[in-house]
CSV table of C-alpha atoms in Angstrom, one decimal:
chain,number,residue,atom,x,y,z
A,1,MET,CA,-23.6,32.8,-9.6
A,2,VAL,CA,-20.4,31.1,-8.5
A,3,ASN,CA,-17.7,30.3,-11.0
A,4,SER,CA,-17.7,26.5,-11.7
A,5,ALA,CA,-13.9,26.2,-11.5
A,6,THR,CA,-14.0,27.8,-8.0
A,7,VAL,CA,-16.7,25.3,-7.0
A,8,GLU,CA,-14.6,22.4,-8.3
A,9,LEU,CA,-11.6,23.6,-6.4
A,10,VAL,CA,-13.4,24.3,-3.1
A,11,VAL,CA,-15.2,20.9,-3.3
A,12,SER,CA,-12.0,19.0,-3.9
A,13,ALA,CA,-10.2,20.9,-1.2
A,14,VAL,CA,-12.9,20.1,1.3
A,15,LYS,CA,-12.8,16.4,0.3
A,16,VAL,CA,-9.0,16.2,0.5
A,17,PHE,CA,-9.1,17.9,3.9
A,18,ILE,CA,-11.7,15.4,5.3
A,19,VAL,CA,-10.1,12.3,3.7
A,20,VAL,CA,-6.6,13.1,5.0
A,21,ASN,CA,-7.8,13.8,8.4
A,22,VAL,CA,-10.0,10.6,8.5
A,23,ILE,CA,-6.9,8.6,7.4
A,24,LEU,CA,-4.8,10.1,10.2
A,25,LEU,CA,-7.6,9.5,12.7
A,26,MET,CA,-7.9,5.9,11.4
A,27,VAL,CA,-4.2,5.5,11.9
A,28,MET,CA,-4.6,6.4,15.6
A,29,VAL,CA,-7.6,4.0,15.8
A,30,MET,CA,-5.6,1.3,14.2
A,31,ILE,CA,-2.7,1.7,16.6
A,32,LEU,CA,-5.1,1.3,19.5
A,33,ALA,CA,-7.0,-1.5,17.8
A,34,GLU,CA,-3.8,-3.4,17.0
A,35,ARG,CA,-2.7,-3.3,20.7
A,36,ARG,CA,-6.1,-4.2,22.1
A,37,ILE,CA,-6.8,-7.0,19.6
A,38,SER,CA,-3.3,-8.4,20.0
A,39,ALA,CA,-3.9,-8.4,23.8
A,40,PHE,CA,-7.3,-10.0,23.3
A,41,ILE,CA,-5.7,-12.8,21.1
A,42,GLN,CA,-3.0,-13.3,23.6
A,43,ASP,CA,-5.5,-13.4,26.5
A,44,ARG,CA,-4.2,-10.2,28.3
A,45,TYR,CA,-5.7,-6.7,28.8
A,46,GLY,CA,-3.6,-4.4,26.6
A,47,PRO,CA,-3.6,-0.6,27.2
A,48,ASN,CA,-6.7,0.3,29.2
A,49,ARG,CA,-5.6,3.0,31.6
A,50,VAL,CA,-5.6,6.2,29.5
A,51,GLY,CA,-9.2,7.3,29.1
A,52,PRO,CA,-12.2,4.9,29.0
A,53,PHE,CA,-11.1,1.5,27.6
A,54,GLY,CA,-7.7,3.2,26.7
A,55,ILE,CA,-9.1,5.1,23.8
A,56,LEU,CA,-6.8,8.1,24.6
A,57,GLN,CA,-3.7,5.9,24.4
A,58,PRO,CA,-2.7,6.8,20.8
A,59,ILE,CA,-3.0,10.5,21.6
A,60,ALA,CA,-0.7,10.0,24.7
A,61,ASP,CA,1.7,8.1,22.4
A,62,GLY,CA,1.7,10.8,19.8
A,63,ILE,CA,2.4,13.5,22.4
A,64,LYS,CA,5.2,11.4,23.9
A,65,PHE,CA,6.7,11.0,20.4
A,66,LEU,CA,6.5,14.7,19.8
A,67,PHE,CA,8.4,15.6,23.0
A,68,LYS,CA,11.1,12.9,22.6
A,69,GLU,CA,14.6,14.1,21.8
A,70,ASP,CA,15.3,14.1,18.0
A,71,VAL,CA,18.7,12.5,17.8
A,72,ILE,CA,20.5,12.9,14.5
A,73,PRO,CA,23.6,10.7,14.7
A,74,TYR,CA,26.8,12.3,13.3
A,75,HIS,CA,27.6,9.5,10.8
A,76,VAL,CA,24.4,9.9,8.8
A,77,ASP,CA,23.9,11.6,5.5
A,78,ARG,CA,22.0,14.5,6.9
A,79,PHE,CA,20.0,15.6,3.9
A,80,LEU,CA,18.8,12.1,2.9
A,81,TYR,CA,18.3,11.1,6.5
A,82,LEU,CA,15.8,14.0,6.9
A,83,LEU,CA,14.2,13.4,3.5
A,84,ALA,CA,13.4,9.7,4.0
A,85,PRO,CA,10.4,10.0,6.4
A,86,ALA,CA,8.8,12.6,4.2
A,87,VAL,CA,9.4,10.5,1.0
A,88,ILE,CA,7.7,7.6,2.7
A,89,LEU,CA,4.8,9.5,4.3
A,90,VAL,CA,3.7,11.6,1.3
A,91,PRO,CA,2.9,8.7,-1.1
A,92,SER,CA,1.1,6.8,1.6
A,93,LEU,CA,-1.3,9.7,2.1
A,94,MET,CA,-1.7,10.3,-1.6
A,95,THR,CA,-2.7,6.8,-2.8
A,96,PHE,CA,-6.2,7.0,-1.2
A,97,ALA,CA,-7.1,9.8,-3.8
A,98,ILE,CA,-8.5,7.3,-6.3
A,99,VAL,CA,-10.6,5.2,-4.0
A,100,PRO,CA,-14.4,5.8,-4.4
A,101,PHE,CA,-15.7,5.6,-0.8
A,102,GLY,CA,-19.4,6.4,-1.6
A,103,SER,CA,-21.7,7.2,-4.4
A,104,SER,CA,-22.5,10.9,-5.3
A,105,PHE,CA,-24.9,13.6,-4.2
A,106,SER,CA,-25.9,17.1,-5.3
A,107,PHE,CA,-26.9,20.3,-3.6
A,108,TYR,CA,-27.3,24.0,-4.4
A,109,TRP,CA,-24.7,26.6,-3.4
A,110,GLY,CA,-26.6,29.8,-3.8
A,111,ASP,CA,-28.2,28.9,-7.1
A,112,THR,CA,-25.3,26.9,-8.5
A,113,PRO,CA,-25.9,23.1,-8.6
A,114,VAL,CA,-22.9,21.3,-7.1
A,115,HIS,CA,-22.4,17.6,-7.8
A,116,VAL,CA,-20.2,15.9,-5.3
A,117,ARG,CA,-18.7,12.5,-6.1
A,118,LEU,CA,-17.4,10.8,-3.0
A,119,GLN,CA,-14.0,10.1,-4.5
A,120,ILE,CA,-11.1,12.7,-4.6
A,121,ALA,CA,-10.1,12.1,-8.2
A,122,ASP,CA,-11.8,9.8,-10.7
A,123,LEU,CA,-8.9,9.5,-13.1
A,124,ASN,CA,-9.1,7.6,-16.3
A,125,ILE,CA,-5.9,5.8,-15.4
A,126,GLY,CA,-7.3,5.0,-12.0
A,127,ILE,CA,-5.7,1.9,-10.7
A,128,LEU,CA,-2.4,2.7,-12.5
A,129,TYR,CA,-2.1,5.8,-10.3
A,130,PHE,CA,-2.2,3.6,-7.2
A,131,VAL,CA,0.5,1.2,-8.6
A,132,GLY,CA,2.7,4.2,-9.6
A,133,ILE,CA,2.4,6.2,-6.4
A,134,ALA,CA,2.6,3.2,-4.1
A,135,SER,CA,5.9,2.1,-5.5
A,136,LEU,CA,7.4,5.5,-4.7
A,137,ALA,CA,7.5,4.4,-1.1
A,138,VAL,CA,10.4,2.1,-2.0
A,139,TYR,CA,12.6,5.1,-2.4
A,140,GLY,CA,11.8,6.2,1.2
A,141,LEU,CA,12.9,2.8,2.5
A,142,VAL,CA,16.1,2.7,0.4
A,143,ILE,CA,17.0,6.3,1.2
A,144,GLY,CA,16.3,5.8,4.9
A,145,GLY,CA,18.4,2.6,5.0
A,146,TYR,CA,21.3,4.0,3.1
A,147,ALA,CA,21.4,7.4,4.8
A,148,SER,CA,21.5,5.9,8.3
A,149,ASN,CA,24.9,4.3,7.7
A,150,ASN,CA,24.1,1.4,10.0
A,151,LYS,CA,24.3,-2.2,8.9
A,152,TYR,CA,20.9,-3.0,10.3
A,153,SER,CA,19.3,-0.1,8.5
A,154,MET,CA,21.2,-0.9,5.3
A,155,PHE,CA,20.0,-4.5,5.3
A,156,GLY,CA,16.5,-3.6,6.3
A,157,GLY,CA,16.2,-1.1,3.5
A,158,LEU,CA,17.7,-3.6,0.9
A,159,ARG,CA,15.5,-6.4,2.1
A,160,SER,CA,12.3,-4.4,2.1
A,161,SER,CA,12.9,-2.9,-1.4
A,162,ALA,CA,13.7,-6.3,-2.8
A,163,GLN,CA,10.5,-7.6,-1.2
A,164,MET,CA,8.3,-4.8,-2.4
A,165,ILE,CA,9.4,-4.9,-6.0
A,166,SER,CA,9.1,-8.7,-6.0
A,167,TYR,CA,5.5,-8.6,-5.0
A,168,GLU,CA,4.6,-5.7,-7.2
A,169,ILE,CA,4.5,-8.0,-10.3
A,170,PRO,CA,1.9,-10.5,-9.0
A,171,MET,CA,-0.1,-7.5,-7.6
A,172,GLY,CA,0.0,-5.8,-11.1
A,173,LEU,CA,-1.1,-9.1,-12.8
A,174,ALA,CA,-4.0,-9.6,-10.3
A,175,ILE,CA,-5.1,-6.0,-11.2
A,176,VAL,CA,-4.8,-6.8,-14.9
A,177,SER,CA,-7.3,-9.7,-14.6
A,178,VAL,CA,-9.8,-7.4,-12.8
A,179,VAL,CA,-9.3,-4.8,-15.5
A,180,MET,CA,-10.1,-7.4,-18.2
A,181,LEU,CA,-13.5,-8.1,-16.6
A,182,THR,CA,-14.4,-4.4,-16.5
A,183,GLY,CA,-12.6,-3.1,-19.6
A,184,SER,CA,-11.7,0.2,-17.8
A,185,LEU,CA,-9.0,1.4,-15.4
A,186,ARG,CA,-11.4,3.9,-13.9
A,187,LEU,CA,-12.3,2.8,-10.3
A,188,SER,CA,-15.8,4.2,-10.5
A,189,ASP,CA,-16.4,1.9,-13.5
A,190,ILE,CA,-14.9,-1.1,-11.7
A,191,VAL,CA,-17.2,-0.4,-8.8
A,192,ALA,CA,-20.3,0.1,-11.0
A,193,ASP,CA,-19.5,-3.2,-12.7
A,194,GLN,CA,-19.8,-5.1,-9.4
A,195,GLN,CA,-23.3,-3.9,-8.6
A,196,HIS,CA,-24.8,-7.3,-9.0
A,197,MET,CA,-21.9,-9.6,-8.6
A,198,TRP,CA,-18.7,-9.0,-6.7
A,199,ASN,CA,-15.4,-9.6,-8.4
A,200,VAL,CA,-14.3,-12.0,-5.7
A,201,VAL,CA,-16.8,-14.5,-7.2
A,202,ARG,CA,-15.4,-14.2,-10.6
A,203,GLN,CA,-11.8,-13.7,-9.5
A,204,PRO,CA,-11.1,-15.9,-6.4
A,205,LEU,CA,-7.6,-16.6,-7.4
A,206,GLY,CA,-6.9,-13.0,-8.3
A,207,PHE,CA,-8.2,-11.9,-4.9
A,208,LEU,CA,-5.9,-14.3,-3.0
A,209,ILE,CA,-2.9,-13.2,-5.0
A,210,PHE,CA,-3.8,-9.5,-4.4
A,211,LEU,CA,-4.3,-10.2,-0.7
A,212,VAL,CA,-0.9,-11.9,-0.3
A,213,ALA,CA,0.8,-9.2,-2.3
A,214,ALA,CA,-0.9,-6.5,-0.3
A,215,PHE,CA,0.5,-8.0,2.9
A,216,ALA,CA,4.0,-8.1,1.4
A,217,GLU,CA,3.7,-4.5,0.0
A,218,THR,CA,2.8,-3.1,3.4
A,219,ASN,CA,5.6,-5.0,5.1
A,220,ARG,CA,3.2,-6.5,7.6
A,221,LEU,CA,3.4,-9.9,9.2
A,222,PRO,CA,4.0,-12.6,8.0
A,223,PHE,CA,6.2,-10.6,5.6
A,224,ASP,CA,7.7,-8.1,8.0
A,225,LEU,CA,11.3,-9.2,7.2
A,226,PRO,CA,12.6,-5.6,6.9
A,227,GLU,CA,12.0,-5.1,10.6
A,228,ALA,CA,12.5,-8.6,11.9
A,229,GLU,CA,13.4,-7.6,15.5
A,230,GLN,CA,15.4,-10.7,16.3
A,231,GLU,CA,17.9,-10.3,13.4
A,232,LEU,CA,17.8,-6.6,12.3
A,233,VAL,CA,17.0,-4.7,15.5
A,234,GLY,CA,14.5,-2.3,13.8
A,235,GLY,CA,15.4,-2.5,10.2
A,236,TYR,CA,15.5,0.7,8.1
A,237,HIS,CA,14.3,2.9,11.1
A,238,THR,CA,16.9,1.7,13.6
A,239,GLU,CA,18.6,5.1,13.7
A,240,TYR,CA,15.5,7.2,13.7
A,241,SER,CA,13.9,8.7,16.8
A,242,SER,CA,11.1,11.0,17.9
A,243,MET,CA,8.5,12.0,15.3
A,244,LYS,CA,10.6,10.8,12.4
A,245,PHE,CA,10.4,7.3,13.8
A,246,SER,CA,6.6,7.5,14.1
A,247,ALA,CA,6.4,8.9,10.5
A,248,PHE,CA,7.4,5.4,9.3
A,249,PHE,CA,4.6,3.9,11.3
A,250,ILE,CA,2.0,6.4,10.3
A,251,ALA,CA,3.0,5.6,6.7
A,252,GLU,CA,2.7,1.8,7.3
A,253,TYR,CA,-0.8,2.1,8.8
A,254,ALA,CA,-1.9,4.5,6.1
A,255,ASN,CA,-0.8,2.0,3.5
A,256,MET,CA,-2.7,-0.7,5.3
A,257,ILE,CA,-5.9,1.4,5.2
A,258,THR,CA,-5.4,2.2,1.5
A,259,SER,CA,-4.8,-1.5,0.6
A,260,SER,CA,-7.8,-2.6,2.6
A,261,ALA,CA,-9.9,0.0,0.8
A,262,LEU,CA,-8.5,-1.2,-2.5
A,263,ILE,CA,-9.3,-4.9,-1.8
A,264,THR,CA,-12.9,-3.7,-1.0
A,265,THR,CA,-13.1,-1.7,-4.2
A,266,LEU,CA,-11.5,-4.2,-6.6
A,267,PHE,CA,-13.0,-7.4,-5.2
A,268,PHE,CA,-15.8,-6.7,-2.8
A,269,GLY,CA,-18.1,-4.3,-4.7
A,270,GLY,CA,-16.7,-1.1,-3.2
A,271,TYR,CA,-19.6,0.8,-1.6
A,272,HIS,CA,-22.3,-1.4,-3.0
A,273,VAL,CA,-24.6,-3.2,-0.5
A,274,PRO,CA,-25.0,-6.9,-1.2
A,275,PHE,CA,-28.2,-8.9,-1.9
A,276,GLY,CA,-30.3,-5.9,-2.9
A,277,ILE,CA,-30.8,-5.0,0.7
A,278,LEU,CA,-30.6,-1.3,-0.1
A,279,GLU,CA,-33.3,-1.5,-2.7
A,280,ALA,CA,-35.5,-3.5,-0.3
A,281,LEU,CA,-35.1,-0.8,2.5
A,282,ASN,CA,-36.5,1.8,0.2
A,283,LEU,CA,-34.6,4.7,1.8
A,284,PRO,CA,-34.7,8.4,0.7
A,285,VAL,CA,-31.8,9.3,-1.6
A,286,ALA,CA,-29.9,11.3,1.0
A,287,TRP,CA,-29.8,8.2,3.3
A,288,GLU,CA,-28.6,6.0,0.5
A,289,VAL,CA,-25.3,7.9,0.3
A,290,VAL,CA,-24.8,7.4,4.1
A,291,VAL,CA,-25.5,3.6,3.7
A,292,HIS,CA,-23.0,3.4,0.8
A,293,VAL,CA,-20.3,5.1,2.9
A,294,LEU,CA,-21.1,2.8,5.8
A,295,SER,CA,-21.0,-0.3,3.7
A,296,PHE,CA,-17.6,0.8,2.3
A,297,SER,CA,-16.3,1.5,5.8
A,298,ILE,CA,-17.5,-1.8,7.3
A,299,LYS,CA,-15.8,-3.8,4.5
A,300,THR,CA,-12.6,-1.9,4.8
A,301,ALA,CA,-12.6,-2.3,8.6
A,302,PHE,CA,-13.0,-6.0,8.2
A,303,PHE,CA,-9.9,-6.2,6.0
A,304,LEU,CA,-8.0,-4.1,8.5
A,305,PHE,CA,-9.0,-6.6,11.2
A,306,VAL,CA,-7.8,-9.4,8.9
A,307,TYR,CA,-4.3,-7.7,8.9
A,308,LEU,CA,-4.2,-8.0,12.7
A,309,TRP,CA,-5.7,-11.5,12.8
A,310,VAL,CA,-3.1,-12.8,10.4
A,311,ARG,CA,-0.4,-11.2,12.4
A,312,TRP,CA,-1.1,-13.4,15.4
A,313,THR,CA,-1.9,-16.5,13.4
A,314,LEU,CA,1.0,-17.0,11.0
A,315,PRO,CA,4.7,-17.1,11.9
A,316,ARG,CA,7.2,-14.9,10.0
A,317,PHE,CA,8.6,-16.3,6.8
A,318,ARG,CA,12.3,-16.9,6.2
A,319,TYR,CA,13.8,-14.5,3.6
A,320,ASP,CA,14.4,-17.3,1.0
A,321,GLN,CA,10.9,-18.6,1.5
A,322,LEU,CA,9.6,-15.1,0.9
A,323,MET,CA,11.4,-14.7,-2.3
A,324,ASN,CA,10.6,-18.2,-3.5
A,325,LEU,CA,6.9,-17.6,-2.8
A,326,GLY,CA,7.0,-14.4,-4.8
A,327,TRP,CA,8.9,-15.5,-7.8
A,328,LYS,CA,8.3,-19.2,-8.0
A,329,SER,CA,4.7,-19.4,-7.0
A,330,LEU,CA,2.8,-16.2,-7.2
A,331,LEU,CA,4.2,-14.9,-10.5
A,332,PRO,CA,3.4,-18.0,-12.5
A,333,LEU,CA,0.1,-18.4,-10.7
A,334,SER,CA,-0.9,-14.8,-11.6
A,335,LEU,CA,0.0,-15.4,-15.2
A,336,VAL,CA,-2.2,-18.5,-15.3
A,337,ASN,CA,-4.9,-16.4,-13.7
A,338,VAL,CA,-4.8,-13.9,-16.5
A,339,VAL,CA,-5.0,-16.7,-19.1
A,340,LEU,CA,-7.9,-18.3,-17.3
A,341,THR,CA,-9.7,-15.0,-17.0
A,342,GLY,CA,-9.2,-14.5,-20.8
A,343,ILE,CA,-10.7,-17.9,-21.5
A,344,GLY,CA,-13.5,-17.3,-19.0
A,345,ILE,CA,-14.6,-14.0,-20.6
A,346,ALA,CA,-14.4,-15.5,-24.1
A,347,ILE,CA,-16.6,-18.4,-23.2
A,348,PHE,CA,-19.3,-16.6,-21.0
B,1,MET,CA,-8.5,15.8,-19.3
B,2,LEU,CA,-5.8,17.6,-17.2
B,3,VAL,CA,-8.5,19.2,-15.1
B,4,GLU,CA,-9.1,15.7,-13.6
B,5,TYR,CA,-5.6,16.0,-12.0
B,6,ILE,CA,-6.3,19.2,-10.0
B,7,PRO,CA,-7.6,17.2,-6.9
B,8,ILE,CA,-4.3,15.2,-7.1
B,9,LEU,CA,-2.3,18.4,-6.8
B,10,VAL,CA,-4.5,19.4,-3.8
B,11,ILE,CA,-3.9,16.1,-2.0
B,12,LEU,CA,-0.2,16.3,-2.8
B,13,ALA,CA,-0.1,19.8,-1.2
B,14,MET,CA,-2.0,18.4,1.8
B,15,ALA,CA,0.3,15.4,2.2
B,16,LEU,CA,3.4,17.7,2.0
B,17,ILE,CA,1.9,20.0,4.6
B,18,VAL,CA,1.2,17.0,7.0
B,19,ALA,CA,4.7,15.5,6.4
B,20,ALA,CA,6.6,18.8,6.7
B,21,GLY,CA,4.3,19.8,9.7
B,22,ILE,CA,5.0,16.8,11.9
B,23,LEU,CA,8.7,16.8,11.1
B,24,VAL,CA,9.2,20.5,11.7
B,25,LEU,CA,7.0,20.6,14.8
B,26,THR,CA,9.2,17.9,16.5
B,27,HIS,CA,12.3,19.9,15.7
B,28,ILE,CA,10.8,22.9,17.4
B,29,VAL,CA,9.5,21.3,20.6
B,30,ASN,CA,11.9,18.5,21.3
B,31,PRO,CA,14.4,18.8,24.1
B,32,ARG,CA,18.1,18.7,23.3
B,33,ILE,CA,20.4,17.0,25.8
B,34,ARG,CA,23.8,16.8,24.1
B,35,ASN,CA,25.9,13.7,24.7
B,36,PRO,CA,28.5,12.4,22.2
B,37,ILE,CA,27.8,8.7,23.0
B,38,LYS,CA,24.2,9.2,22.0
B,39,LEU,CA,25.3,10.3,18.5
B,40,THR,CA,27.2,7.1,17.7
B,41,THR,CA,25.9,4.3,15.5
B,42,TYR,CA,23.5,1.9,17.2
B,43,GLU,CA,25.6,-1.2,17.7
B,44,SER,CA,24.6,-2.5,21.2
B,45,GLY,CA,27.4,-0.5,22.8
B,46,ILE,CA,30.2,-2.0,20.7
B,47,GLU,CA,32.2,0.6,18.7
B,48,PRO,CA,31.6,0.3,14.9
B,49,GLN,CA,34.6,-0.9,13.0
B,50,MET,CA,33.9,0.7,9.7
B,51,GLU,CA,31.2,2.3,7.5
B,52,ALA,CA,28.0,0.3,6.9
B,53,ARG,CA,28.0,1.0,3.1
B,54,LEU,CA,30.1,-2.1,2.2
B,55,ARG,CA,29.6,-4.6,-0.5
B,56,TYR,CA,26.3,-6.4,-0.3
B,57,PRO,CA,25.1,-9.6,-1.9
B,58,ILE,CA,24.6,-9.3,-5.7
B,59,ARG,CA,21.3,-11.1,-5.4
B,60,PHE,CA,19.6,-7.8,-4.5
B,61,TYR,CA,20.9,-6.3,-7.8
B,62,VAL,CA,19.7,-9.3,-9.8
B,63,VAL,CA,16.2,-9.1,-8.2
B,64,ALA,CA,16.0,-5.4,-9.2
B,65,MET,CA,16.9,-6.3,-12.8
B,66,MET,CA,14.3,-9.1,-13.0
B,67,PHE,CA,11.8,-6.7,-11.6
B,68,ILE,CA,12.4,-4.2,-14.3
B,69,LEU,CA,12.1,-6.9,-17.0
B,70,PHE,CA,8.8,-8.4,-15.7
B,71,ASP,CA,7.3,-5.1,-14.7
B,72,VAL,CA,7.7,-3.7,-18.2
B,73,GLU,CA,5.9,-6.8,-19.5
B,74,VAL,CA,3.0,-6.2,-17.0
B,75,ILE,CA,2.7,-2.6,-18.2
B,76,PHE,CA,2.3,-3.9,-21.8
B,77,MET,CA,-0.6,-6.0,-20.6
B,78,TYR,CA,-2.7,-3.1,-19.2
B,79,PRO,CA,-3.8,-1.6,-22.6
B,80,TRP,CA,-4.5,-5.1,-23.8
B,81,ALA,CA,-6.7,-5.8,-20.7
B,82,VAL,CA,-8.7,-2.6,-21.2
B,83,VAL,CA,-9.6,-3.4,-24.8
B,84,TYR,CA,-9.9,-7.2,-24.4
B,85,LYS,CA,-13.7,-7.4,-24.2
B,86,GLN,CA,-14.3,-5.1,-27.1
B,87,PHE,CA,-12.0,-6.9,-29.5
B,88,LEU,CA,-13.2,-10.3,-28.4
B,89,SER,CA,-16.4,-9.8,-30.5
B,90,GLN,CA,-14.1,-10.0,-33.6
B,91,GLY,CA,-12.9,-13.5,-32.7
B,92,TRP,CA,-10.1,-15.1,-30.6
B,93,PHE,CA,-7.3,-13.2,-32.3
B,94,ILE,CA,-6.7,-10.9,-29.3
B,95,PHE,CA,-6.5,-13.9,-27.0
B,96,TRP,CA,-3.9,-15.9,-29.1
B,97,GLU,CA,-1.9,-12.6,-29.5
B,98,MET,CA,-1.4,-12.4,-25.7
B,99,ILE,CA,-0.8,-16.2,-25.5
B,100,ILE,CA,2.2,-15.8,-27.9
B,101,PHE,CA,3.4,-12.8,-25.9
B,102,LEU,CA,3.1,-14.7,-22.6
B,103,ALA,CA,4.8,-17.8,-24.2
B,104,ILE,CA,7.9,-15.7,-25.1
B,105,LEU,CA,7.8,-14.1,-21.6
B,106,PHE,CA,7.5,-17.6,-20.0
B,107,ALA,CA,10.5,-18.9,-22.0
B,108,GLY,CA,12.6,-16.2,-20.4
B,109,TYR,CA,11.1,-17.1,-17.1
B,110,ILE,CA,12.1,-20.8,-17.4
B,111,TYR,CA,15.6,-19.8,-18.5
B,112,LEU,CA,16.0,-17.7,-15.4
B,113,TYR,CA,14.5,-20.5,-13.3
B,114,ARG,CA,17.0,-23.0,-14.7
B,115,ARG,CA,20.0,-20.7,-14.2
B,116,GLY,CA,19.0,-20.4,-10.6
B,117,GLY,CA,17.9,-16.7,-10.9
B,118,PHE,CA,15.2,-17.2,-8.3
B,119,GLN,CA,17.3,-19.4,-6.0
B,120,TRP,CA,18.0,-17.5,-2.8
B,121,GLU,CA,20.5,-19.1,-0.6
């Protein structure tokens, strides 16, 4: 007989190990996909020399980063300068903890039944954990910009922090309207609630607000003002080199993966398969879990593709347009959405 | 209840290991070719005149203040949103309650709008 607390700990350690490694692997896939899809959209080849179809390119890039000289300029605040990449990387890997990426299954370990839920932590505050941890990344940007003691870094850090906090409010309000529908902050409840109808049908406006805010939160085009190359060189990571420089990018891609996963979970039914296809297939229980994980992965991959698609479709915003959109349009719009959701729930 | 948070500690530990790992590893294996010019501020080859930490536009400060104001309001709405459906069976009171709250919030918003609080020049 194995102690149940030990089982819990081992199961969660295995889940964490797999999830963090899958995220890091997906970051590498995304780096390649971004370059290949950009190339495809611009009608050129993109990296195709390293390995078949260039699939080993991100590994080559990673090794190159690792063996580059790590320059620490003498005018920086050394402690904060070294701290910033870690501050930005840790929350980006932690936010995925609450996302349910599949249903659950059970097996026997010796004679102890083990129930594995495909979600690292099913917290009762669920989505609030995401909002809280994701906003910690702002500290990384500000610390990195300030510690570099370079005007480009300074302004990149200031701009991105102002941008991120501005779009956090519409994002929070879009989440509020989803929570009103479900009556729970727990993400497993939110997913279970969407078994028959996805939230995007009931919350089209909320979905649009969340999508725009997610683009702004991850500092992706068309909102990549912090690193607008033409005016700010590289933004907050101008003075960084070697693996510290790449840490900022790993964090950015990890954030993209988590926000795509959250869009899927909050608005597109999470791991559920639409139109009752799964019931029609009549699969054994073990295969159902696989199909759930697959369904979740395909939806998330689609939103990751949307990130790249938008990048080459829309031009970059000007900074005043960005702040105007956040404060003058999205904020009132999301408040209206909350009121409309309230009326809708009361009537139906 | 607190047991739920054990996996969070596990993923925190894992994230710290990954972050520390890649930052320490590069320190160990990277080559060091000393050159004083390399250690100067990036400024396209022009010598920097002064520190970068100068005065910056007050707008950033105002945005941070507005964020704190509005974000606290949003946090107030979360508990309301969780219980909204349950309390709706007892009539529209919970709805009008939030409408009054939002009306007060919106009055502040309009004041800020009129004073040019959101105007970014």
